[in-house]
Coordinates of C-alpha atoms in Angstrom, one line a residue:
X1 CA 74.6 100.5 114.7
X2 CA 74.8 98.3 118.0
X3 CA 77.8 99.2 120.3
X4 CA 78.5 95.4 119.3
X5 CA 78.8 96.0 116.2
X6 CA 80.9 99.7 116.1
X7 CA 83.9 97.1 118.0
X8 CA 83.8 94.7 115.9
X9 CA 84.0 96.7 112.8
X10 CA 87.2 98.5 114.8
X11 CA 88.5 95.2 115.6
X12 CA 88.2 94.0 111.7
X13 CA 90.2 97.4 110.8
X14 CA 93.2 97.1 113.3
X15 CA 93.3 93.5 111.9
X16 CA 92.8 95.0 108.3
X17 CA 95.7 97.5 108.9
X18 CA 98.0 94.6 110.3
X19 CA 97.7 92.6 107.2
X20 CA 95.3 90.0 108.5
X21 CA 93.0 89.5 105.6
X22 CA 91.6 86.3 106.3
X23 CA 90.8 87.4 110.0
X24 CA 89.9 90.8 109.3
X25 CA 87.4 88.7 106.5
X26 CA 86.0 86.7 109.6
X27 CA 84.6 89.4 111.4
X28 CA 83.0 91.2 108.7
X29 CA 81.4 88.2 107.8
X30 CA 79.9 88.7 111.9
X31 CA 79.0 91.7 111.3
X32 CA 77.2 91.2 108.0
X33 CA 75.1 88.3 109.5
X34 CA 73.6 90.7 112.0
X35 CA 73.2 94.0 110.1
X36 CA 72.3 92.6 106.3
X37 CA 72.2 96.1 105.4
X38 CA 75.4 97.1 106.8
X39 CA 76.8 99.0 103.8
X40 CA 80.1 99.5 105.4
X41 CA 81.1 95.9 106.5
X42 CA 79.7 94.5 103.1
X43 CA 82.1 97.1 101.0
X44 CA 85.1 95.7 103.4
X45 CA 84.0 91.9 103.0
X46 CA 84.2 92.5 99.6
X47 CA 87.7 94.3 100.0
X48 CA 88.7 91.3 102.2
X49 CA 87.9 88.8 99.5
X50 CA 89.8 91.3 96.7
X51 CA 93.0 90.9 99.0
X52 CA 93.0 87.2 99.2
X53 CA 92.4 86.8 95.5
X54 CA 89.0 85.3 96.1
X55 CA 87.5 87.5 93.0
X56 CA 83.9 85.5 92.8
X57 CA 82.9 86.1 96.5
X58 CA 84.5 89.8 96.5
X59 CA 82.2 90.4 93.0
X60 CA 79.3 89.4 95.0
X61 CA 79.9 91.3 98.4
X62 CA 80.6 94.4 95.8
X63 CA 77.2 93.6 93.8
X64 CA 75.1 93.0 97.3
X65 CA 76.3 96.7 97.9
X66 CA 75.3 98.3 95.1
X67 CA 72.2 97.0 95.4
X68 CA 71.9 98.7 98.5
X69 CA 73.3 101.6 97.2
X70 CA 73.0 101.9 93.6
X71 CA 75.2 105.2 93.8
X72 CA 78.1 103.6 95.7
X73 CA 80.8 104.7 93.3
X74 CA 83.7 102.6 94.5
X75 CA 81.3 99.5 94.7
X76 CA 80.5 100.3 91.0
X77 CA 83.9 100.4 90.0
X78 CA 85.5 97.3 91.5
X79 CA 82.2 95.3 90.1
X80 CA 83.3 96.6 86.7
X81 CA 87.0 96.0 87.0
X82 CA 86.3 92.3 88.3
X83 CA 83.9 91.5 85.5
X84 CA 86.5 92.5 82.8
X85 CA 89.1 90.5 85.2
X86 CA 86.7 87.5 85.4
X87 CA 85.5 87.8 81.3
X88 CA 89.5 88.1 80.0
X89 CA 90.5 85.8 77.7
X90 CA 93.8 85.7 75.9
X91 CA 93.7 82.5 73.6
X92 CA 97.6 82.9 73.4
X93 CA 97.8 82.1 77.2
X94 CA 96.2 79.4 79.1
X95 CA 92.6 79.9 80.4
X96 CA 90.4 77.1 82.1

C-alpha cells in the first residue's frame, strides 16, 4: 500500500468516525480506483453505502470483496443479510 493511499484510508476513517458517510464514501471510492484489490477500502465502501441506505451499491462493494476473499466472514454475512433485506416481501405492506 502507497503512502498515498495509507492517508487517505486514515482520512476516510476520521471522516468515518465524525459521521461523514457520504464524504468518508468519496474517498474510498479514491482509493478503490487505484488499488482494485484493496480489500480493506472495498469492505468500508460497502459499509459507507450500508450507512446511507444505499443497499444495491453496498451489496455489490460486499460481493466484489468476497470475491477477493471468499473467506471474508463479515463480507459473507452483510451479502446474506442484504439479499434477505432486498428479497422481503410482505404482501400486507406495500412493496414496489
Amino acid at each position: 500500500m502507497s503512502k498515498n493511499i495509507e492517508i487517505l484510508m486514515i482520512d476516510a476513517a476520521k471522516l468515518e468516525e465524525t459521521g461523514d458517510f457520504r464524504a468518508a464514501l468519496e474517498k474510498y471510492q479514491e482509493i478503490t480506483l487505484a488499488e482494485t484489490k484493496n480489500v480493506e477500502a472495498l469492505f468500508r465502501l460497502g459499509e459507507m453505502h450500508h450507512q446511507l441506505g444505499e443497499l444495491p451499491k453496498a451489496l455489490s462493494a460486499y460481493i466484489r470483496v468476497s470475491d477477493l476473499e471468499p473467506d471474508h466472514k463479515k463480507a459473507n454475512v452483510k451479502i446474506t443479510m442484504i439479499q434477505s433485506i432486498m428479497d422481503y416481501f410482505n404482501p400486507d405492506l406495500y412493496n414496489p
